[in-house]
Coordinates of N, CA and C in Angstrom, one line a residue:
X1 N 16.2 -22.9 -11.2 CA 16.8 -22.0 -12.2 C 17.6 -20.9 -11.4
X2 N 18.8 -20.6 -12.0 CA 19.6 -19.6 -11.5 C 19.8 -18.5 -12.6
X3 N 19.7 -17.3 -12.2 CA 19.8 -16.2 -13.2 C 20.9 -15.2 -12.7
X4 N 22.0 -15.1 -13.5 CA 23.1 -14.2 -13.1 C 22.7 -12.8 -13.6
X5 N 23.5 -11.8 -13.2 CA 23.3 -10.5 -13.7 C 23.4 -10.4 -15.3
X6 N 24.3 -11.2 -15.9 CA 24.4 -11.2 -17.3 C 23.1 -11.9 -17.9
X7 N 22.6 -12.9 -17.3 CA 21.4 -13.6 -17.8 C 20.2 -12.6 -17.8
X8 N 20.1 -11.8 -16.7 CA 19.0 -10.9 -16.5 C 19.0 -9.8 -17.6
X9 N 20.2 -9.4 -18.0 CA 20.4 -8.3 -19.0 C 19.8 -8.8 -20.4
X10 N 19.9 -10.1 -20.6 CA 19.5 -10.6 -21.9 C 18.1 -11.2 -22.0
X11 N 17.4 -11.1 -20.9 CA 16.0 -11.6 -20.9 C 15.1 -10.6 -21.6
X12 N 14.0 -11.0 -22.2 CA 13.0 -10.1 -22.7 C 12.5 -9.2 -21.6
X13 N 12.3 -7.9 -21.9 CA 12.0 -6.9 -20.9 C 10.9 -7.3 -20.0
X14 N 9.8 -7.8 -20.6 CA 8.6 -8.1 -19.8 C 8.9 -9.3 -18.8
X15 N 9.6 -10.3 -19.3 CA 10.0 -11.4 -18.5 C 10.9 -11.0 -17.3
X16 N 11.9 -10.2 -17.7 CA 12.8 -9.7 -16.7 C 12.1 -8.9 -15.6
X17 N 11.1 -8.0 -16.0 CA 10.4 -7.2 -15.0 C 9.5 -8.2 -14.1
X18 N 8.9 -9.2 -14.7 CA 8.1 -10.1 -13.9 C 9.0 -10.8 -12.9
X19 N 10.1 -11.3 -13.3 CA 11.0 -12.1 -12.4 C 11.5 -11.2 -11.3
X20 N 11.9 -10.0 -11.6 CA 12.5 -9.1 -10.5 C 11.4 -8.6 -9.6
X21 N 10.3 -8.3 -10.2 CA 9.2 -7.8 -9.4 C 8.7 -8.8 -8.4
X22 N 8.8 -10.1 -8.8 CA 8.2 -11.2 -7.9 C 9.2 -11.8 -7.0
X23 N 10.5 -11.6 -7.2 CA 11.5 -12.4 -6.4 C 11.6 -11.9 -5.0
X24 N 11.1 -10.7 -4.7 CA 11.2 -10.2 -3.3 C 10.0 -10.7 -2.5
X25 N 9.0 -11.4 -3.1 CA 7.9 -11.9 -2.3 C 6.7 -11.1 -2.4
X26 N 5.7 -11.4 -1.5 CA 4.4 -10.8 -1.5 C 4.5 -9.5 -0.7
X27 N 3.9 -8.4 -1.3 CA 3.9 -7.1 -0.7 C 2.5 -6.7 -0.3
X28 N 2.4 -5.6 0.5 CA 1.1 -5.1 0.8 C 0.4 -4.5 -0.4
X29 N -0.9 -4.6 -0.4 CA -1.7 -4.0 -1.5 C -2.5 -2.8 -1.0
X30 N -2.2 -1.7 -1.6 CA -2.9 -0.5 -1.1 C -3.3 0.4 -2.3
X31 N -4.3 1.2 -2.0 CA -4.8 2.2 -3.0 C -4.4 3.6 -2.3
X32 N -3.8 4.4 -3.1 CA -3.4 5.8 -2.6 C -4.3 6.8 -3.2
X33 N -5.0 7.5 -2.4 CA -6.0 8.5 -2.9 C -5.5 9.9 -2.7
X34 N -5.6 10.7 -3.7 CA -5.2 12.1 -3.7 C -6.2 13.0 -4.4
X35 N -6.0 14.3 -4.3 CA -6.9 15.3 -4.9 C -6.0 16.5 -5.2
X36 N -6.3 17.2 -6.3 CA -5.6 18.4 -6.6 C -6.3 19.7 -6.0
X37 N -5.8 20.8 -6.3 CA -6.4 22.1 -5.7 C -7.7 22.4 -6.4
X38 N -8.0 21.7 -7.5 CA -9.3 21.9 -8.1 C -10.3 20.8 -7.7
X39 N -9.9 20.0 -6.8 CA -10.7 18.9 -6.2 C -10.9 17.7 -7.2
X40 N -10.0 17.6 -8.2 CA -10.0 16.5 -9.1 C -9.4 15.3 -8.4
X41 N -10.1 14.2 -8.2 CA -9.7 13.1 -7.4 C -8.8 12.1 -8.3
X42 N -7.9 11.4 -7.6 CA -7.1 10.4 -8.2 C -7.0 9.2 -7.3
X43 N -6.9 8.0 -7.8 CA -6.7 6.8 -7.0 C -5.8 5.8 -7.8
X44 N -4.8 5.3 -7.1 CA -3.9 4.4 -7.8 C -3.4 3.3 -6.9
X45 N -3.2 2.1 -7.5 CA -2.8 0.9 -6.7 C -1.3 1.0 -6.5
X46 N -0.8 0.6 -5.3 CA 0.6 0.6 -5.0 C 1.0 -0.7 -4.3
X47 N 2.1 -1.2 -4.6 CA 2.6 -2.4 -3.9 C 3.9 -2.1 -3.1
X48 N 4.2 -0.8 -2.9 CA 5.5 -0.4 -2.3 C 5.3 0.4 -1.0
X49 N 4.1 0.4 -0.4 CA 4.0 1.1 0.8 C 4.7 0.4 1.9
X50 N 5.5 1.2 2.7 CA 6.3 0.6 3.8 C 6.3 1.4 5.1
X51 N 6.4 0.7 6.2 CA 6.5 1.3 7.5 C 7.9 1.8 7.7
X52 N 8.0 3.1 8.1 CA 9.4 3.7 8.3 C 9.7 4.1 9.7
X53 N 8.7 3.9 10.6 CA 9.0 4.2 12.0 C 7.7 4.6 12.7
X54 N 7.7 4.4 14.0 CA 6.5 4.6 14.8 C 6.5 5.9 15.6
X55 N 7.6 6.4 15.8 CA 7.7 7.7 16.6 C 8.9 8.5 16.1
X56 N 8.6 9.4 15.2 CA 7.3 9.8 14.6 C 6.8 8.7 13.7
X57 N 5.5 8.7 13.5 CA 4.8 7.7 12.7 C 4.9 8.1 11.2
X58 N 5.8 7.3 10.6 CA 6.1 7.6 9.2 C 5.8 6.4 8.3
X59 N 5.3 6.7 7.1 CA 5.1 5.7 6.0 C 5.7 6.2 4.7
X60 N 6.2 5.3 4.0 CA 6.8 5.7 2.7 C 6.3 4.8 1.6
X61 N 6.4 5.3 0.3 CA 6.1 4.5 -0.8 C 7.0 5.0 -2.0
X62 N 7.1 4.1 -3.0 CA 7.9 4.4 -4.1 C 7.1 4.8 -5.4
X63 N 7.5 5.9 -6.0 CA 7.0 6.3 -7.3 C 8.0 6.0 -8.4
X64 N 7.5 5.6 -9.6 CA 8.3 5.3 -10.7 C 8.9 6.7 -11.2
X65 N 9.9 6.7 -12.1 CA 10.5 7.9 -12.5 C 9.5 8.9 -13.1
X66 N 9.8 10.2 -12.9 CA 8.9 11.2 -13.3 C 9.1 11.7 -14.7
X67 N 9.5 10.7 -15.5 CA 9.7 11.0 -17.0 C 8.3 11.2 -17.7
X68 N 7.2 10.8 -17.1 CA 5.9 11.0 -17.6 C 5.1 11.6 -16.4
X69 N 3.9 12.1 -16.7 CA 3.1 12.7 -15.7 C 2.7 11.7 -14.6
X70 N 2.9 12.0 -13.4 CA 2.4 11.1 -12.3 C 1.4 11.9 -11.5
X71 N 0.1 11.6 -11.7 CA -0.9 12.4 -11.0 C -0.9 12.3 -9.5
X72 N -0.5 11.2 -9.0 CA -0.3 11.0 -7.5 C 0.7 12.0 -7.0
X73 N 1.8 12.0 -7.7 CA 2.9 12.9 -7.3 C 2.5 14.4 -7.4
X74 N 1.9 14.8 -8.5 CA 1.5 16.2 -8.7 C 0.5 16.6 -7.6
X75 N -0.5 15.7 -7.3 CA -1.5 16.1 -6.4 C -0.9 16.2 -4.9
X76 N 0.0 15.3 -4.6 CA 0.6 15.4 -3.2 C 1.4 16.7 -3.1
X77 N 2.0 17.1 -4.2 CA 2.8 18.4 -4.1 C 1.9 19.6 -4.0
X78 N 0.7 19.5 -4.6 CA -0.2 20.6 -4.5 C -0.9 20.7 -3.2
X79 N -1.3 19.6 -2.6 CA -2.1 19.7 -1.4 C -1.4 19.2 -0.1
X80 N -0.3 18.5 -0.3 CA 0.5 18.0 0.8 C -0.1 16.8 1.6
X81 N -1.2 16.2 1.1 CA -1.9 15.2 1.8 C -2.2 14.0 0.8
X82 N -2.3 12.8 1.4 CA -2.7 11.6 0.7 C -3.3 10.6 1.6
X83 N -4.1 9.7 1.1 CA -4.7 8.6 1.9 C -4.1 7.3 1.4
X84 N -3.9 6.3 2.3 CA -3.5 5.0 2.0 C -4.6 4.0 2.5
X85 N -5.1 3.2 1.6 CA -6.3 2.4 1.8 C -5.9 0.9 1.5
X86 N -6.0 0.1 2.5 CA -5.8 -1.4 2.4 C -6.8 -1.9 1.4
X87 N -6.4 -2.8 0.5 CA -7.3 -3.4 -0.5 C -7.9 -4.7 0.1
X88 N -9.2 -4.8 0.3 CA -9.8 -6.0 0.7 C -10.0 -7.0 -0.4
X89 N -10.3 -8.2 -0.1 CA -10.3 -9.3 -1.1 C -11.4 -9.0 -2.2
X90 N -12.5 -8.4 -1.8 CA -13.6 -8.2 -2.7 C -13.5 -7.0 -3.6
X91 N -12.3 -6.4 -3.6 CA -12.1 -5.2 -4.4 C -10.8 -5.2 -5.3
X92 N -10.2 -6.4 -5.4 CA -8.9 -6.5 -6.1 C -9.0 -6.2 -7.6
X93 N -10.1 -6.6 -8.2 CA -10.2 -6.4 -9.7 C -10.4 -4.9 -10.0
X94 N -11.2 -4.2 -9.2 CA -11.4 -2.8 -9.4 C -10.1 -2.0 -9.0
X95 N -9.4 -2.5 -8.0 CA -8.2 -1.8 -7.6 C -7.1 -2.0 -8.7
X96 N -7.0 -3.2 -9.2 CA -6.0 -3.4 -10.3 C -6.3 -2.5 -11.5
X97 N -7.5 -2.2 -11.8 CA -7.9 -1.4 -12.9 C -7.4 0.0 -12.8
X98 N -7.1 0.5 -11.6 CA -6.6 1.9 -11.4 C -5.2 2.0 -11.9
X99 N -4.5 0.9 -12.2 CA -3.2 1.0 -12.8 C -3.2 1.4 -14.3
X100 N -4.4 1.4 -14.9 CA -4.5 1.9 -16.3 C -4.2 3.4 -16.3
X101 N -3.8 3.8 -17.5 CA -3.3 5.2 -17.7 C -4.5 6.1 -18.0
X102 N -5.3 6.5 -17.0 CA -6.4 7.4 -17.2 C -6.0 8.8 -17.3
X103 N -6.8 9.6 -17.9 CA -6.5 11.1 -18.1 C -6.6 11.8 -16.7
X104 N -6.0 12.9 -16.7 CA -6.0 13.7 -15.4 C -7.4 14.0 -15.0
X105 N -8.3 14.3 -15.9 CA -9.7 14.7 -15.5 C -10.6 13.5 -15.3
X106 N -10.1 12.3 -15.3 CA -10.9 11.1 -15.1 C -10.6 10.6 -13.7
X107 N -11.6 10.5 -12.9 CA -11.4 10.0 -11.5 C -11.5 8.5 -11.5
X108 N -10.5 7.8 -11.0 CA -10.5 6.3 -10.9 C -11.6 5.8 -10.0
X109 N -12.1 6.6 -9.1 CA -13.2 6.3 -8.3 C -14.4 6.0 -9.1
X110 N -14.6 6.9 -10.1 CA -15.7 6.8 -11.0 C -15.5 5.7 -12.1
X111 N -14.4 5.8 -12.8 CA -14.1 4.9 -13.9 C -14.0 3.4 -13.5
X112 N -13.5 3.2 -12.3 CA -13.3 1.8 -11.8 C -14.3 1.4 -10.8
X113 N -15.4 2.2 -10.6 CA -16.5 1.8 -9.8 C -16.1 1.5 -8.3
X114 N -15.3 2.4 -7.8 CA -14.8 2.3 -6.4 C -15.5 3.4 -5.6
X115 N -16.2 3.0 -4.6 CA -16.9 4.0 -3.7 C -16.0 4.7 -2.8
X116 N -16.1 6.0 -2.7 CA -15.2 6.8 -1.9 C -16.0 7.3 -0.7
X117 N -15.2 7.9 0.2 CA -15.7 8.6 1.4 C -14.7 9.6 1.8
X118 N -15.2 10.6 2.6 CA -14.4 11.6 3.1 C -14.5 11.7 4.6
X119 N -13.4 12.0 5.3 CA -13.5 12.2 6.8 C -13.4 13.7 7.1
X120 N -14.0 14.1 8.1 CA -14.0 15.5 8.6 C -12.5 15.9 8.8
X121 N -12.2 17.1 8.4 CA -10.9 17.7 8.5 C -9.8 17.2 7.5
X122 N -10.2 16.3 6.6 CA -9.3 15.8 5.6 C -9.8 16.0 4.2
X123 N -9.0 16.6 3.3 CA -9.5 16.9 2.0 C -9.3 15.8 1.0
X124 N -8.6 14.8 1.3 CA -8.3 13.7 0.4 C -9.4 12.6 0.5
X125 N -9.7 11.9 -0.6 CA -10.7 10.9 -0.6 C -10.1 9.6 -0.1
X126 N -11.0 8.8 0.5 CA -10.6 7.4 1.0 C -11.5 6.4 0.3
X127 N -11.1 5.2 0.4 CA -11.8 4.1 -0.2 C -12.8 3.5 0.8
X128 N -14.1 3.6 0.6 CA -15.1 3.2 1.6 C -15.0 1.8 2.0
X129 N -14.7 0.9 1.1 CA -14.7 -0.6 1.4 C -13.4 -1.0 2.2
X130 N -12.4 -0.1 2.2 CA -11.2 -0.5 2.8 C -11.4 -0.6 4.3
X131 N -10.7 -1.6 4.9 CA -10.9 -1.9 6.4 C -9.8 -1.2 7.2
X132 N -8.7 -0.7 6.5 CA -7.7 0.1 7.1 C -7.5 1.3 6.2
X133 N -7.7 2.5 6.8 CA -7.5 3.8 6.1 C -6.6 4.7 6.8
X134 N -5.6 5.2 6.1 CA -4.6 6.0 6.8 C -4.5 7.4 6.1
X135 N -4.6 8.5 6.8 CA -4.4 9.8 6.3 C -2.9 10.2 6.6
X136 N -2.3 10.7 5.5 CA -0.9 11.1 5.7 C -0.6 12.5 5.2
X137 N 0.3 13.2 5.8 CA 0.8 14.5 5.4 C 2.2 14.3 4.8
X138 N 2.4 14.9 3.6 CA 3.7 14.9 3.0 C 4.8 15.5 3.8
X139 N 5.9 14.8 4.0 CA 7.0 15.2 4.8 C 8.2 15.5 3.9
X140 N 8.6 14.6 3.1 CA 9.8 14.8 2.2 C 9.8 13.7 1.1
X141 N 10.8 13.8 0.3 CA 11.0 12.8 -0.7 C 12.5 12.7 -1.0
X142 N 12.9 11.5 -1.6 CA 14.2 11.2 -1.9 C 14.3 10.6 -3.3
X143 N 15.2 11.2 -4.1 CA 15.4 10.7 -5.4 C 16.4 9.5 -5.4
X144 N 16.0 8.4 -6.0 CA 16.9 7.3 -6.1 C 17.7 7.4 -7.4
X145 N 19.0 7.7 -7.2 CA 19.8 8.1 -8.4 C 20.0 6.9 -9.3
X146 N 20.0 5.7 -8.8 CA 20.3 4.5 -9.6 C 19.3 4.2 -10.7
X147 N 18.0 4.6 -10.4 CA 17.0 4.3 -11.4 C 15.9 5.4 -11.6
X148 N 16.1 6.5 -10.9 CA 15.2 7.7 -11.1 C 13.9 7.6 -10.4
X149 N 13.7 6.5 -9.6 CA 12.5 6.4 -8.8 C 12.5 7.4 -7.7
X150 N 11.3 7.7 -7.1 CA 11.2 8.7 -6.0 C 10.6 8.0 -4.8
X151 N 11.2 8.2 -3.6 CA 10.6 7.7 -2.4 C 9.8 8.9 -1.7
X152 N 8.5 8.7 -1.5 CA 7.7 9.7 -0.8 C 7.6 9.3 0.6
X153 N 7.8 10.3 1.5 CA 7.6 10.0 3.0 C 6.5 10.8 3.5
X154 N 5.5 10.2 4.2 CA 4.4 10.9 4.8 C 4.3 10.6 6.3
X155 N 3.8 11.6 7.0 CA 3.6 11.5 8.4 C 2.1 11.1 8.7
X156 N 1.9 10.1 9.5 CA 0.5 9.6 9.7 C -0.2 10.6 10.5
X157 N -1.4 11.0 10.0 CA -2.3 11.9 10.7 C -3.5 11.2 11.4
X158 N -3.9 10.1 10.8 CA -5.1 9.4 11.3 C -5.0 8.0 10.8
X159 N -5.4 7.0 11.6 CA -5.6 5.6 11.2 C -7.0 5.2 11.6
X160 N -7.8 4.7 10.6 CA -9.1 4.1 10.9 C -9.1 2.6 10.6
X161 N -9.3 1.8 11.6 CA -9.3 0.3 11.4 C -10.7 -0.2 11.8
X162 N -11.2 -1.1 11.0 CA -12.4 -1.8 11.3 C -12.3 -2.6 12.6
X163 N -13.3 -2.4 13.4 CA -13.3 -3.1 14.8 C -13.1 -4.6 14.7
X164 N -13.5 -5.2 13.6 CA -13.4 -6.7 13.6 C -12.0 -7.2 13.5
X165 N -11.1 -6.4 13.2 CA -9.7 -6.9 13.0 C -8.6 -6.3 13.9
X166 N -9.0 -5.7 15.0 CA -8.0 -5.1 15.9 C -8.2 -5.5 17.3
X167 N -7.2 -5.9 18.0 CA -7.3 -6.5 19.4 C -7.1 -5.4 20.4
X168 N -7.2 -5.7 21.7 CA -7.1 -4.7 22.7 C -5.7 -4.1 22.8
X169 N -4.7 -4.9 22.4 CA -3.4 -4.3 22.4 C -3.0 -3.7 21.1
X170 N -4.0 -3.4 20.3 CA -3.9 -2.7 19.0 C -3.1 -3.5 17.9
X171 N -3.1 -4.8 18.1 CA -2.6 -5.6 17.0 C -3.6 -5.8 15.9
X172 N -3.2 -5.7 14.7 CA -4.2 -5.8 13.6 C -4.1 -7.2 12.9
X173 N -5.2 -7.8 12.8 CA -5.3 -9.2 12.2 C -5.7 -9.0 10.8
X174 N -4.8 -9.1 9.9 CA -5.1 -8.8 8.5 C -6.0 -10.0 7.9
X175 N -5.9 -11.1 8.4 CA -6.8 -12.2 7.9 C -8.2 -11.9 8.2
X176 N -8.5 -11.4 9.4 CA -9.9 -11.1 9.7 C -10.4 -9.9 8.9
X177 N -9.5 -9.0 8.4 CA -9.9 -7.9 7.6 C -10.0 -8.2 6.1
X178 N -9.7 -9.4 5.8 CA -9.7 -9.8 4.4 C -8.7 -9.1 3.5
X179 N -7.5 -8.7 4.2 CA -6.5 -8.0 3.4 C -5.9 -9.0 2.4
X180 N -5.3 -8.4 1.3 CA -4.7 -9.2 0.3 C -3.2 -8.7 0.1
X181 N -2.5 -9.4 -0.6 CA -1.1 -9.0 -1.0 C -0.9 -9.1 -2.5
X182 N 0.2 -8.4 -2.9 CA 0.5 -8.4 -4.4 C 1.8 -9.0 -4.6
X183 N 1.9 -9.9 -5.6 CA 3.1 -10.4 -6.1 C 3.4 -9.8 -7.5
X184 N 4.5 -9.1 -7.6 CA 4.8 -8.5 -8.8 C 3.9 -7.3 -9.1
X185 N 3.4 -7.3 -10.4 CA 2.5 -6.2 -10.7 C 1.0 -6.7 -11.0
X186 N 0.8 -8.0 -11.0 CA -0.5 -8.4 -11.5 C -1.1 -9.6 -10.8
X187 N -0.4 -10.1 -9.7 CA -0.9 -11.3 -9.0 C -1.3 -11.0 -7.6
X188 N -2.5 -11.4 -7.2 CA -3.0 -11.1 -5.9 C -3.2 -12.3 -5.0
X189 N -2.9 -12.2 -3.8 CA -2.9 -13.3 -2.8 C -3.7 -13.0 -1.6
X190 N -4.4 -14.1 -1.1 CA -5.1 -13.9 0.2 C -4.1 -14.0 1.3
X191 N -4.5 -13.5 2.5 CA -3.6 -13.4 3.7 C -4.2 -14.4 4.7
X192 N -3.3 -15.2 5.3 CA -3.7 -16.1 6.4 C -2.6 -16.0 7.5
X193 N -3.1 -15.7 8.7 CA -2.2 -15.6 9.9 C -1.8 -17.0 10.3
X194 N -0.5 -17.3 10.3 CA 0.0 -18.6 10.7 C 0.2 -18.6 12.3
X195 N 0.7 -17.5 12.8 CA 0.9 -17.4 14.3 C 1.3 -15.9 14.6
X196 N 1.3 -15.6 15.9 CA 1.9 -14.4 16.4 C 2.7 -14.8 17.6
X197 N 3.9 -14.4 17.6 CA 4.9 -14.9 18.7 C 5.3 -13.8 19.6
X198 N 5.7 -14.3 20.8 CA 6.2 -13.3 21.8 C 7.5 -12.7 21.4
X199 N 7.8 -11.6 22.0 CA 9.1 -10.8 21.6 C 10.3 -11.7 21.8
X200 N 11.1 -11.8 20.8 CA 12.3 -12.8 20.8 C 13.3 -12.3 21.8
X201 N 13.8 -13.2 22.6 CA 14.9 -12.9 23.5 C 15.9 -14.0 23.5
X202 N 17.2 -13.7 23.7 CA 18.2 -14.7 23.7 C 18.0 -15.8 24.7
X203 N 18.3 -17.0 24.3 CA 18.3 -18.2 25.1 C 16.9 -18.5 25.7
X204 N 15.9 -18.1 25.0 CA 14.5 -18.3 25.5 C 13.6 -18.5 24.3
X205 N 12.8 -19.6 24.3 CA 12.0 -19.9 23.2 C 10.8 -18.9 23.1
X206 N 10.5 -18.5 21.9 CA 9.3 -17.7 21.7 C 8.1 -18.5 21.8
X207 N 7.0 -17.9 22.3 CA 5.7 -18.7 22.5 C 4.7 -18.1 21.7
X208 N 3.6 -18.9 21.4 CA 2.5 -18.4 20.6 C 1.6 -17.5 21.3
X209 N 1.3 -16.3 20.8 CA 0.3 -15.4 21.3 C -1.0 -15.7 20.6
X210 N -0.9 -15.8 19.3 CA -2.1 -15.9 18.4 C -3.0 -17.2 18.8
X211 N -2.3 -18.3 19.1 CA -3.0 -19.5 19.5 C -3.9 -19.3 20.7
X212 N -3.4 -18.5 21.7 CA -4.2 -18.2 22.8 C -5.4 -17.3 22.5
X213 N -5.1 -16.3 21.6 CA -6.1 -15.4 21.2 C -7.2 -16.0 20.4
X214 N -6.9 -17.0 19.6 CA -7.9 -17.7 18.8 C -8.9 -18.5 19.6
X215 N -8.4 -19.0 20.8 CA -9.3 -19.8 21.6 C -10.2 -18.9 22.4
X216 N -9.9 -17.6 22.6 CA -10.7 -16.7 23.4 C -11.6 -15.8 22.5
X217 N -11.3 -15.7 21.2 CA -12.0 -14.8 20.4 C -13.2 -15.4 19.8

């Protein structure tokens, strides 16, 4: 099937959203945890978390237009901190439920039965079951004029990775950590590592690193 710009305009809104949300492929699945100045917690699923650079260590994610209340956005502006938590395979149904429109005074940790934890020196909540937890400090934001979405940029303050999924050279194996991916807004995929290759150079074939690691692990 081929869909032109004109075709897309005439599709039913839900079908159009499903097609466009899915056509870019599988994305990372994360829960973002925040808290306001009154210590009211919030947790929300996001499929838009992205790496923005390693030095300085920056992470970004996209928020939908602020035409309605966005508790994640409000909390980050109040406290300047947020947590990013990788969603493991055994938590995807509870994580998905956080996308429901809960009231400000309802904690998704409680309503969606997701166990939380706190780390010393950080005021934001983390997801206890998550195998990768990242603490971020708000740095800046950019308004996307074409559709009103907002890109939030955070600076990494701490990364906690389960020992079972990280190698000596600090490579993270998402398959071992039971990480999952999101397709569109409602479809969840398991992760399988096909291979890990050497740094690509001109006129030289890349070699498998992961194959050697599998035989020794």
